[in-house]
């Protein structure tokens, strides 16, 4: 369930856009049932690009909030979430290597589901066509290296894929929480028996978030 898709415009070399991001990640979300407002419980921050050290610094100061520095890695056999982070980076920050191919396989398989139920994706009505174009911008292609087939996810150079990146990193953040002991089904069942609030239609959903400058994806999160 996707509840928000936010673009924060600004220069990632300036503190202002990072302050805006921090403020957004600190917000809470009301639930339709009589339970405490939801918080963003894990965040995956893409540290690739031209502002890697700034991304490291942002995550290092917020490790207690599970704002994780991540980097995507393609290829067969790379798990969605690593068993342990790497510290072999200039920022000396825990860096989680995300198996983006495995994430994309999971996302696309769920997008194919047409009936509501486990795995089915739900989106707000205000999402425009551009969002879904970005979400489905990539496809698996096969190339051959020394006669050996290699499957890769590719997009056309002119296409944008920020929405897909956000969905992928949100899934990775969830897997990070599960690796720490989150039992999502048990938690959902506990919430489902709480009484409904009067006159509200807000529901429990994960929140992919991004900030961009020059069309660069920064983060995704899980509530």
Coordinates of N, CA and C in Angstrom, one line a residue:
X1 N 0.9 -1.2 0.0 CA 0.0 0.0 0.0 C 0.9 1.2 0.0
X2 N 0.8 2.0 -1.0 CA 1.6 3.2 -1.1 C 0.8 4.4 -0.7
X3 N 1.3 5.2 0.2 CA 0.5 6.3 0.7 C 1.0 7.7 0.3
X4 N 2.3 7.7 -0.1 CA 2.8 9.0 -0.4 C 4.0 8.9 -1.4
X5 N 4.2 9.9 -2.2 CA 5.3 10.0 -3.2 C 5.7 11.4 -3.2
X6 N 6.7 11.8 -2.6 CA 7.0 13.2 -2.4 C 8.4 13.6 -3.1
X7 N 8.4 14.6 -3.8 CA 9.6 15.2 -4.4 C 10.0 16.4 -3.6
X8 N 11.2 16.4 -3.1 CA 11.8 17.6 -2.5 C 12.8 18.2 -3.4
X9 N 12.5 19.4 -3.9 CA 13.4 20.1 -4.8 C 14.5 20.8 -4.1
X10 N 15.7 20.7 -4.6 CA 16.8 21.5 -4.0 C 18.1 20.9 -4.4
X11 N 19.1 21.5 -4.0 CA 20.5 21.2 -4.3 C 21.0 20.3 -3.1
X12 N 21.3 19.0 -3.4 CA 21.8 18.1 -2.3 C 23.1 18.5 -1.7
X13 N 23.8 19.5 -2.3 CA 25.0 20.0 -1.6 C 24.7 21.1 -0.6
X14 N 23.4 21.5 -0.5 CA 23.0 22.5 0.4 C 22.3 21.8 1.6
X15 N 22.5 22.3 2.8 CA 21.8 21.7 4.0 C 20.3 21.8 3.9
X16 N 19.8 22.8 3.2 CA 18.3 23.0 3.2 C 17.5 21.8 2.8
X17 N 17.9 21.1 1.7 CA 17.1 20.0 1.2 C 17.1 18.8 2.2
X18 N 18.3 18.7 2.8 CA 18.4 17.6 3.8 C 17.6 17.9 5.1
X19 N 17.5 19.2 5.4 CA 16.6 19.5 6.5 C 15.2 19.3 6.2
X20 N 14.8 19.6 5.0 CA 13.4 19.3 4.5 C 13.1 17.8 4.6
X21 N 14.1 17.0 4.2 CA 14.0 15.5 4.2 C 13.9 15.0 5.6
X22 N 14.7 15.5 6.5 CA 14.7 15.1 7.9 C 13.3 15.4 8.6
X23 N 12.8 16.6 8.3 CA 11.5 17.0 8.8 C 10.4 16.1 8.3
X24 N 10.5 15.7 7.0 CA 9.5 14.8 6.5 C 9.6 13.4 7.2
X25 N 10.8 12.9 7.3 CA 10.9 11.6 7.9 C 10.6 11.5 9.4
X26 N 10.4 12.7 10.0 CA 10.0 12.8 11.4 C 8.5 12.8 11.6
X27 N 7.8 13.0 10.5 CA 6.3 13.1 10.7 C 5.6 11.8 11.1
X28 N 4.4 11.9 11.5 CA 3.6 10.7 11.8 C 2.4 10.7 10.9
X29 N 1.8 9.5 10.8 CA 0.6 9.3 10.0 C -0.5 8.7 10.8
X30 N -1.7 9.3 10.7 CA -2.8 8.8 11.5 C -3.3 7.5 10.9
X31 N -3.9 6.6 11.7 CA -4.4 5.4 11.3 C -5.9 5.4 11.5
X32 N -6.6 4.6 10.7 CA -8.1 4.5 10.8 C -8.6 3.8 12.0
X33 N -7.7 3.1 12.7 CA -8.1 2.4 13.9 C -7.5 3.1 15.1
X34 N -8.0 2.7 16.3 CA -7.6 3.3 17.5 C -6.3 2.8 18.0
X35 N -5.2 3.2 17.3 CA -3.8 2.8 17.6 C -3.0 4.1 17.5
X36 N -1.8 4.2 18.1 CA -1.0 5.4 17.9 C -0.7 5.7 16.5
X37 N -0.5 7.0 16.2 CA -0.1 7.3 14.8 C 1.1 6.6 14.4
X38 N 1.2 6.3 13.1 CA 2.3 5.5 12.6 C 3.5 6.4 12.4
X39 N 4.7 5.9 12.6 CA 5.9 6.6 12.3 C 6.7 5.8 11.2
X40 N 7.6 6.5 10.6 CA 8.4 5.9 9.6 C 9.5 5.1 10.3
X41 N 9.5 3.8 10.2 CA 10.3 3.0 11.0 C 11.7 2.6 10.4
X42 N 11.8 2.7 9.1 CA 13.1 2.4 8.5 C 13.2 3.2 7.2
X43 N 14.4 3.7 6.8 CA 14.6 4.5 5.6 C 15.8 3.9 4.9
X44 N 15.7 3.8 3.6 CA 16.9 3.5 2.8 C 17.3 4.7 2.0
X45 N 18.5 5.2 2.2 CA 19.0 6.3 1.5 C 20.0 5.9 0.5
X46 N 19.8 6.2 -0.8 CA 20.7 5.9 -1.8 C 21.9 6.8 -1.8
X47 N 23.1 6.2 -1.6 CA 24.3 7.0 -1.4 C 25.1 7.1 -2.7
X48 N 24.6 6.6 -3.8 CA 25.3 6.7 -5.1 C 25.1 8.1 -5.6
X49 N 25.9 8.5 -6.6 CA 25.8 9.8 -7.2 C 26.9 10.7 -6.8
X50 N 26.6 12.0 -6.9 CA 27.6 13.0 -6.7 C 27.7 13.6 -5.3
X51 N 26.8 13.1 -4.4 CA 26.8 13.6 -3.0 C 26.9 12.5 -2.0
X52 N 27.8 11.6 -2.3 CA 27.9 10.4 -1.4 C 28.3 10.7 0.0
X53 N 29.3 11.6 0.2 CA 29.7 11.9 1.6 C 28.7 12.6 2.3
X54 N 27.9 13.5 1.7 CA 26.8 14.1 2.4 C 25.7 13.1 2.8
X55 N 25.5 12.2 1.9 CA 24.5 11.1 2.2 C 25.0 10.3 3.4
X56 N 26.3 10.0 3.4 CA 26.9 9.2 4.6 C 26.7 10.0 5.9
X57 N 27.0 11.3 5.8 CA 26.9 12.1 7.1 C 25.4 12.1 7.6
X58 N 24.5 12.3 6.6 CA 23.1 12.3 7.0 C 22.7 11.0 7.7
X59 N 23.1 9.9 7.2 CA 22.7 8.6 7.8 C 23.4 8.3 9.1
X60 N 24.7 8.7 9.1 CA 25.5 8.4 10.3 C 24.9 9.1 11.6
X61 N 24.4 10.3 11.4 CA 23.8 11.0 12.5 C 22.4 10.5 12.9
X62 N 21.8 9.6 12.1 CA 20.5 9.1 12.3 C 20.3 7.6 12.4
X63 N 21.4 6.9 12.7 CA 21.4 5.5 12.7 C 20.4 4.9 13.7
X64 N 20.2 5.7 14.8 CA 19.2 5.2 15.9 C 17.8 5.2 15.4
X65 N 17.5 6.0 14.3 CA 16.2 6.0 13.7 C 16.1 5.1 12.6
X66 N 17.1 4.2 12.4 CA 17.1 3.3 11.3 C 17.0 4.0 9.9
X67 N 17.7 5.1 9.8 CA 17.9 5.7 8.5 C 19.2 5.2 7.9
X68 N 19.1 4.2 7.0 CA 20.2 3.4 6.6 C 20.8 3.9 5.3
X69 N 22.1 3.9 5.2 CA 22.8 4.2 4.0 C 22.9 2.9 3.2
X70 N 22.4 3.0 1.9 CA 22.4 1.8 1.1 C 23.0 2.1 -0.3
X71 N 23.4 1.0 -1.0 CA 23.8 1.1 -2.3 C 23.3 -0.1 -3.1
X72 N 22.7 0.1 -4.3 CA 22.2 -1.0 -5.0 C 23.3 -1.7 -5.8
X73 N 23.1 -3.0 -5.9 CA 24.0 -3.9 -6.7 C 23.1 -4.8 -7.5
X74 N 23.4 -4.9 -8.8 CA 22.7 -5.8 -9.7 C 23.4 -7.1 -9.8
X75 N 22.8 -8.1 -10.4 CA 23.4 -9.4 -10.6 C 22.6 -10.5 -9.9
X76 N 22.7 -11.7 -10.5 CA 22.0 -12.9 -9.9 C 22.6 -13.2 -8.5
X77 N 21.8 -13.6 -7.6 CA 22.3 -14.2 -6.3 C 22.6 -13.1 -5.3
X78 N 22.4 -11.8 -5.6 CA 22.6 -10.8 -4.6 C 21.3 -10.7 -3.7
X79 N 21.3 -10.9 -2.4 CA 20.1 -10.9 -1.6 C 19.6 -9.5 -1.5
X80 N 18.3 -9.4 -1.3 CA 17.6 -8.1 -1.1 C 18.3 -7.3 0.0
X81 N 18.5 -8.0 1.1 CA 19.2 -7.3 2.3 C 20.4 -8.1 2.7
X82 N 21.5 -7.5 3.0 CA 22.7 -8.3 3.3 C 22.6 -8.8 4.8
X83 N 23.4 -9.8 5.0 CA 23.5 -10.3 6.4 C 24.1 -9.3 7.4
X84 N 25.0 -8.5 6.8 CA 25.7 -7.5 7.6 C 26.1 -6.4 6.7
X85 N 26.2 -5.1 7.2 CA 26.6 -4.0 6.4 C 28.2 -4.0 6.2
X86 N 28.6 -3.3 5.2 CA 30.0 -3.0 5.0 C 30.4 -1.7 5.6
X87 N 31.6 -1.6 6.1 CA 32.1 -0.3 6.5 C 33.3 0.1 5.7
X88 N 33.5 -0.5 4.6 CA 34.6 -0.2 3.7 C 34.2 1.0 2.8
X89 N 34.1 2.1 3.4 CA 33.7 3.3 2.6 C 34.3 4.5 3.3
X90 N 34.4 5.6 2.5 CA 35.0 6.8 3.0 C 34.3 7.4 4.3
X91 N 33.1 7.2 4.4 CA 32.3 7.8 5.5 C 32.4 6.9 6.7
X92 N 32.9 5.7 6.6 CA 33.0 4.7 7.7 C 31.6 4.5 8.4
X93 N 30.6 4.5 7.5 CA 29.2 4.3 8.0 C 28.8 2.9 7.6
X94 N 27.9 2.3 8.4 CA 27.4 1.0 7.9 C 26.6 1.2 6.6
X95 N 27.1 0.5 5.6 CA 26.5 0.6 4.2 C 25.9 -0.7 3.8
X96 N 24.7 -0.7 3.5 CA 23.9 -2.0 3.2 C 23.9 -2.1 1.7
X97 N 24.4 -3.2 1.2 CA 24.4 -3.5 -0.3 C 23.1 -4.2 -0.6
X98 N 22.2 -3.5 -1.5 CA 20.9 -4.0 -1.8 C 20.9 -4.8 -3.1
X99 N 20.3 -6.0 -3.1 CA 20.2 -6.8 -4.3 C 19.0 -6.2 -5.1
X100 N 19.3 -5.3 -6.0 CA 18.2 -4.6 -6.7 C 17.5 -5.5 -7.7
X101 N 18.2 -6.5 -8.3 CA 17.5 -7.4 -9.2 C 16.5 -8.2 -8.5
X102 N 16.8 -8.7 -7.4 CA 15.8 -9.5 -6.6 C 14.6 -8.7 -6.2
X103 N 14.9 -7.4 -5.8 CA 13.8 -6.5 -5.5 C 12.9 -6.2 -6.7
X104 N 13.5 -6.0 -7.8 CA 12.7 -5.7 -9.0 C 11.8 -6.9 -9.4
X105 N 12.4 -8.1 -9.3 CA 11.6 -9.3 -9.6 C 10.4 -9.3 -8.7
X106 N 10.6 -9.0 -7.4 CA 9.5 -9.1 -6.5 C 8.4 -8.0 -6.8
X107 N 8.9 -6.8 -7.1 CA 8.0 -5.7 -7.4 C 7.2 -6.0 -8.6
X108 N 7.8 -6.4 -9.7 CA 7.1 -6.7 -10.9 C 6.1 -7.8 -10.8
X109 N 6.5 -8.9 -10.1 CA 5.6 -10.0 -9.9 C 4.3 -9.6 -9.2
X110 N 4.4 -8.6 -8.2 CA 3.3 -8.1 -7.5 C 2.4 -7.2 -8.4
X111 N 3.1 -6.4 -9.2 CA 2.3 -5.5 -10.1 C 1.4 -6.3 -11.1
X112 N 1.8 -7.6 -11.3 CA 1.0 -8.4 -12.3 C -0.3 -8.9 -11.6
X113 N -0.4 -8.9 -10.3 CA -1.6 -9.4 -9.6 C -2.7 -8.5 -9.8
X114 N -3.9 -9.0 -10.2 CA -5.0 -8.2 -10.6 C -6.1 -8.3 -9.5
X115 N -6.0 -9.2 -8.6 CA -7.0 -9.4 -7.6 C -6.5 -9.0 -6.2
X116 N -7.3 -8.3 -5.4 CA -6.9 -7.9 -4.1 C -6.5 -9.1 -3.2
X117 N -5.5 -9.0 -2.5 CA -5.0 -10.1 -1.6 C -3.5 -9.9 -1.4
X118 N -2.9 -11.0 -0.8 CA -1.5 -10.9 -0.5 C -0.6 -10.5 -1.7
X119 N 0.2 -9.5 -1.6 CA 1.1 -9.1 -2.6 C 0.5 -8.1 -3.6
X120 N -0.8 -8.0 -3.6 CA -1.4 -7.0 -4.6 C -1.1 -5.6 -4.2
X121 N -0.8 -4.8 -5.2 CA -0.3 -3.4 -5.0 C -1.5 -2.5 -5.1
X122 N -1.6 -1.5 -4.1 CA -2.6 -0.5 -4.1 C -2.0 0.9 -4.1
X123 N -2.6 1.8 -4.9 CA -2.1 3.1 -5.1 C -3.2 4.1 -4.9
X124 N -2.9 5.3 -4.4 CA -3.9 6.4 -4.3 C -4.3 6.8 -5.7
X125 N -5.6 7.3 -5.8 CA -6.1 7.7 -7.1 C -5.4 8.9 -7.7
X126 N -4.7 9.7 -6.8 CA -4.1 10.9 -7.4 C -2.7 10.6 -8.1
X127 N -2.3 9.4 -8.1 CA -1.1 9.1 -8.8 C -1.3 9.3 -10.3
X128 N -0.4 10.0 -11.0 CA -0.6 10.3 -12.4 C 0.1 9.2 -13.3
X129 N -0.1 9.3 -14.6 CA 0.5 8.4 -15.5 C 2.0 8.4 -15.5
X130 N 2.6 9.5 -15.2 CA 4.0 9.6 -15.2 C 4.6 8.7 -14.1
X131 N 3.9 8.7 -13.0 CA 4.4 7.8 -11.9 C 4.5 6.3 -12.3
X132 N 3.4 5.9 -13.0 CA 3.4 4.5 -13.4 C 4.3 4.2 -14.6
X133 N 4.5 5.2 -15.4 CA 5.5 5.0 -16.4 C 6.9 4.8 -15.8
X134 N 7.2 5.6 -14.8 CA 8.5 5.4 -14.1 C 8.6 4.1 -13.4
X135 N 7.5 3.7 -12.8 CA 7.4 2.4 -12.0 C 7.7 1.2 -12.9
X136 N 7.3 1.3 -14.2 CA 7.5 0.2 -15.1 C 8.5 0.5 -16.2
X137 N 9.4 1.3 -15.9 CA 10.4 1.8 -17.0 C 11.4 0.8 -17.4
X138 N 11.6 -0.3 -16.6 CA 12.7 -1.2 -16.8 C 12.1 -2.6 -17.3
X139 N 12.9 -3.3 -18.0 CA 12.5 -4.7 -18.4 C 13.8 -5.5 -18.4
X140 N 13.6 -6.8 -18.2 CA 14.7 -7.8 -18.2 C 15.1 -8.1 -19.7
X141 N 16.4 -7.9 -19.9 CA 17.0 -8.3 -21.2 C 18.1 -9.3 -21.0
X142 N 18.4 -10.1 -22.0 CA 19.5 -11.1 -21.9 C 20.6 -10.7 -22.9
X143 N 21.8 -10.6 -22.4 CA 22.9 -10.5 -23.2 C 23.9 -11.7 -23.0
X144 N 24.8 -11.8 -23.9 CA 25.7 -13.0 -23.8 C 27.1 -12.5 -23.7
X145 N 27.8 -13.1 -22.7 CA 29.2 -12.9 -22.5 C 30.0 -14.2 -22.5
X146 N 30.8 -14.3 -23.6 CA 31.6 -15.5 -23.8 C 30.6 -16.7 -23.9
X147 N 29.5 -16.5 -24.6 CA 28.5 -17.5 -24.8 C 27.6 -17.8 -23.6
X148 N 27.8 -17.1 -22.5 CA 27.0 -17.3 -21.3 C 25.9 -16.3 -21.2
X149 N 24.6 -16.7 -21.1 CA 23.5 -15.7 -21.0 C 23.6 -14.9 -19.7
X150 N 23.4 -13.6 -19.7 CA 23.3 -12.8 -18.5 C 22.1 -12.0 -18.6
X151 N 21.2 -12.1 -17.5 CA 20.0 -11.3 -17.5 C 20.3 -10.0 -16.8
X152 N 19.8 -8.9 -17.4 CA 20.0 -7.6 -16.8 C 18.7 -6.8 -16.9
X153 N 18.5 -5.9 -15.9 CA 17.4 -4.9 -16.0 C 17.8 -3.7 -16.7
X154 N 17.1 -3.3 -17.7 CA 17.5 -2.1 -18.5 C 16.3 -1.2 -18.7
X155 N 16.6 0.1 -19.0 CA 15.6 1.1 -19.4 C 16.2 1.9 -20.6
X156 N 15.4 2.5 -21.3 CA 15.8 3.4 -22.4 C 16.5 4.6 -21.7
X157 N 17.5 5.2 -22.4 CA 18.2 6.3 -21.8 C 17.3 7.5 -21.5
X158 N 16.2 7.7 -22.3 CA 15.4 8.8 -22.2 C 14.3 8.6 -21.1
X159 N 14.2 7.4 -20.6 CA 13.1 7.1 -19.6 C 13.7 7.4 -18.2
X160 N 12.7 7.7 -17.3 CA 13.0 8.0 -15.9 C 12.5 6.8 -15.1
X161 N 13.2 6.4 -14.0 CA 12.7 5.3 -13.2 C 12.8 5.5 -11.7
X162 N 12.6 6.8 -11.3 CA 12.7 7.1 -9.9 C 11.6 6.4 -9.1
X163 N 10.4 6.3 -9.6 CA 9.3 5.6 -8.9 C 9.7 4.2 -8.6
X164 N 10.3 3.5 -9.6 CA 10.7 2.1 -9.4 C 11.8 2.0 -8.3
X165 N 12.8 2.9 -8.4 CA 13.8 2.9 -7.4 C 13.3 3.1 -6.0
X166 N 12.3 4.0 -5.8 CA 11.7 4.2 -4.5 C 11.0 3.0 -4.0
X167 N 10.3 2.3 -4.9 CA 9.6 1.1 -4.5 C 10.5 0.0 -4.1
X168 N 11.6 -0.1 -4.9 CA 12.7 -1.1 -4.6 C 13.3 -0.9 -3.3
X169 N 13.7 0.4 -3.0 CA 14.3 0.7 -1.7 C 13.4 0.6 -0.5
X170 N 12.1 0.8 -0.7 CA 11.1 0.7 0.3 C 11.0 -0.8 0.7
X171 N 11.0 -1.7 -0.3 CA 11.0 -3.1 -0.1 C 12.3 -3.5 0.7
X172 N 13.4 -3.0 0.3 CA 14.7 -3.3 1.0 C 14.6 -2.9 2.4
X173 N 14.1 -1.7 2.7 CA 13.9 -1.2 4.1 C 13.1 -2.2 4.9
X174 N 12.0 -2.7 4.3 CA 11.1 -3.6 5.0 C 11.9 -4.9 5.3
X175 N 12.7 -5.4 4.4 CA 13.5 -6.6 4.6 C 14.5 -6.3 5.7
X176 N 15.0 -5.1 5.8 CA 15.9 -4.8 6.9 C 15.3 -4.9 8.2
X177 N 14.0 -4.4 8.3 CA 13.2 -4.6 9.6 C 13.0 -6.0 9.9
X178 N 12.6 -6.8 8.9 CA 12.3 -8.2 9.1 C 13.6 -8.9 9.6
X179 N 14.7 -8.5 9.1 CA 16.0 -9.2 9.6 C 16.3 -8.8 11.0
X180 N 15.7 -7.8 11.5 CA 15.8 -7.4 12.9 C 14.7 -8.0 13.8
X181 N 13.8 -8.7 13.2 CA 12.8 -9.4 14.0 C 11.4 -9.0 13.8
X182 N 11.1 -8.0 12.9 CA 9.8 -7.6 12.6 C 8.9 -8.8 12.1
X183 N 7.8 -9.0 12.7 CA 6.8 -10.0 12.2 C 5.6 -9.3 11.7
X184 N 5.7 -9.0 10.4 CA 4.7 -8.0 9.8 C 3.3 -8.6 9.9
X185 N 3.1 -9.8 9.6 CA 1.7 -10.4 9.7 C 1.1 -10.3 11.1
X186 N 2.0 -10.7 12.1 CA 1.5 -10.6 13.5 C 1.1 -9.2 13.9
X187 N 1.9 -8.2 13.4 CA 1.6 -6.8 13.8 C 0.3 -6.3 13.1
X188 N 0.2 -6.7 11.8 CA -1.0 -6.4 11.1 C -2.3 -7.0 11.7
X189 N -2.2 -8.2 12.2 CA -3.3 -8.8 12.9 C -3.6 -8.1 14.2
X190 N -2.6 -7.7 14.9 CA -2.9 -7.0 16.1 C -3.6 -5.7 15.9
X191 N -3.2 -5.0 14.9 CA -3.8 -3.7 14.6 C -5.3 -3.9 14.1
X192 N -5.5 -5.0 13.3 CA -6.8 -5.2 12.7 C -7.9 -5.4 13.7
X193 N -7.6 -5.8 14.9 CA -8.7 -6.0 15.9 C -9.0 -4.8 16.7
X194 N -8.2 -3.7 16.5 CA -8.5 -2.4 17.2 C -9.7 -1.8 16.7
X195 N -10.5 -1.1 17.5 CA -11.7 -0.5 17.0 C -11.4 0.6 16.0
X196 N -12.3 0.8 15.0 CA -12.2 1.9 14.1 C -12.4 3.3 14.7
X197 N -11.7 4.3 14.2 CA -12.0 5.6 14.7 C -13.3 6.1 13.9
X198 N -13.9 7.0 14.5 CA -15.1 7.6 13.9 C -14.8 8.6 12.8
X199 N -15.5 8.5 11.7 CA -15.3 9.5 10.6 C -13.9 9.6 10.1
X200 N -13.3 8.5 9.8 CA -12.0 8.6 9.2 C -11.8 7.4 8.2
X201 N -11.1 7.6 7.2 CA -10.8 6.6 6.2 C -9.3 6.3 5.9
X202 N -8.5 6.8 6.8 CA -7.0 6.6 6.7 C -6.7 5.2 6.9
X203 N -5.8 4.6 6.2 CA -5.4 3.2 6.4 C -3.9 3.0 6.5
X204 N -3.5 1.8 6.9 CA -2.1 1.5 7.1 C -1.4 1.3 5.8
X205 N -0.4 2.0 5.5 CA 0.3 1.8 4.2 C 1.7 2.2 4.4
X206 N 2.6 1.6 3.5 CA 4.0 1.9 3.5 C 4.2 3.2 2.7
X207 N 5.3 3.9 3.0 CA 5.5 5.2 2.4 C 6.8 5.3 1.6
X208 N 6.8 5.2 0.3 CA 8.0 5.5 -0.4 C 8.2 7.0 -0.6
X209 N 9.4 7.4 -0.3 CA 9.7 8.9 -0.3 C 10.9 9.1 -1.1
X210 N 11.0 10.2 -1.8 CA 12.2 10.6 -2.5 C 12.4 12.1 -2.5
X211 N 13.6 12.5 -2.6 CA 14.0 13.9 -2.8 C 14.8 13.9 -4.1
X212 N 14.7 14.9 -4.9 CA 15.5 14.8 -6.1 C 16.0 16.2 -6.5
X213 N 17.2 16.2 -7.0 CA 17.8 17.4 -7.7 C 18.4 16.9 -8.9
X214 N 18.2 17.4 -10.0 CA 18.7 16.9 -11.3 C 18.2 15.4 -11.4
X215 N 17.0 15.2 -10.9 CA 16.3 13.9 -11.1 C 17.0 12.8 -10.4
X216 N 17.5 13.0 -9.2 CA 18.3 12.0 -8.5 C 17.4 11.5 -7.3
X217 N 17.3 10.2 -7.2 CA 16.5 9.6 -6.1 C 17.4 9.6 -4.9
X218 N 16.8 9.9 -3.8 CA 17.5 9.9 -2.5 C 17.0 8.8 -1.6
X219 N 15.8 8.7 -1.2 CA 15.4 7.8 -0.2 C 14.1 7.0 -0.5
X220 N 13.9 5.9 0.2 CA 12.6 5.3 0.4 C 12.5 4.8 1.8
X221 N 11.3 4.6 2.3 CA 11.1 4.2 3.7 C 10.0 3.3 3.8
X222 N 10.0 2.7 5.0 CA 8.9 1.8 5.4 C 8.3 2.2 6.8
X223 N 7.0 2.2 6.9 CA 6.4 2.5 8.1 C 5.9 1.3 8.8

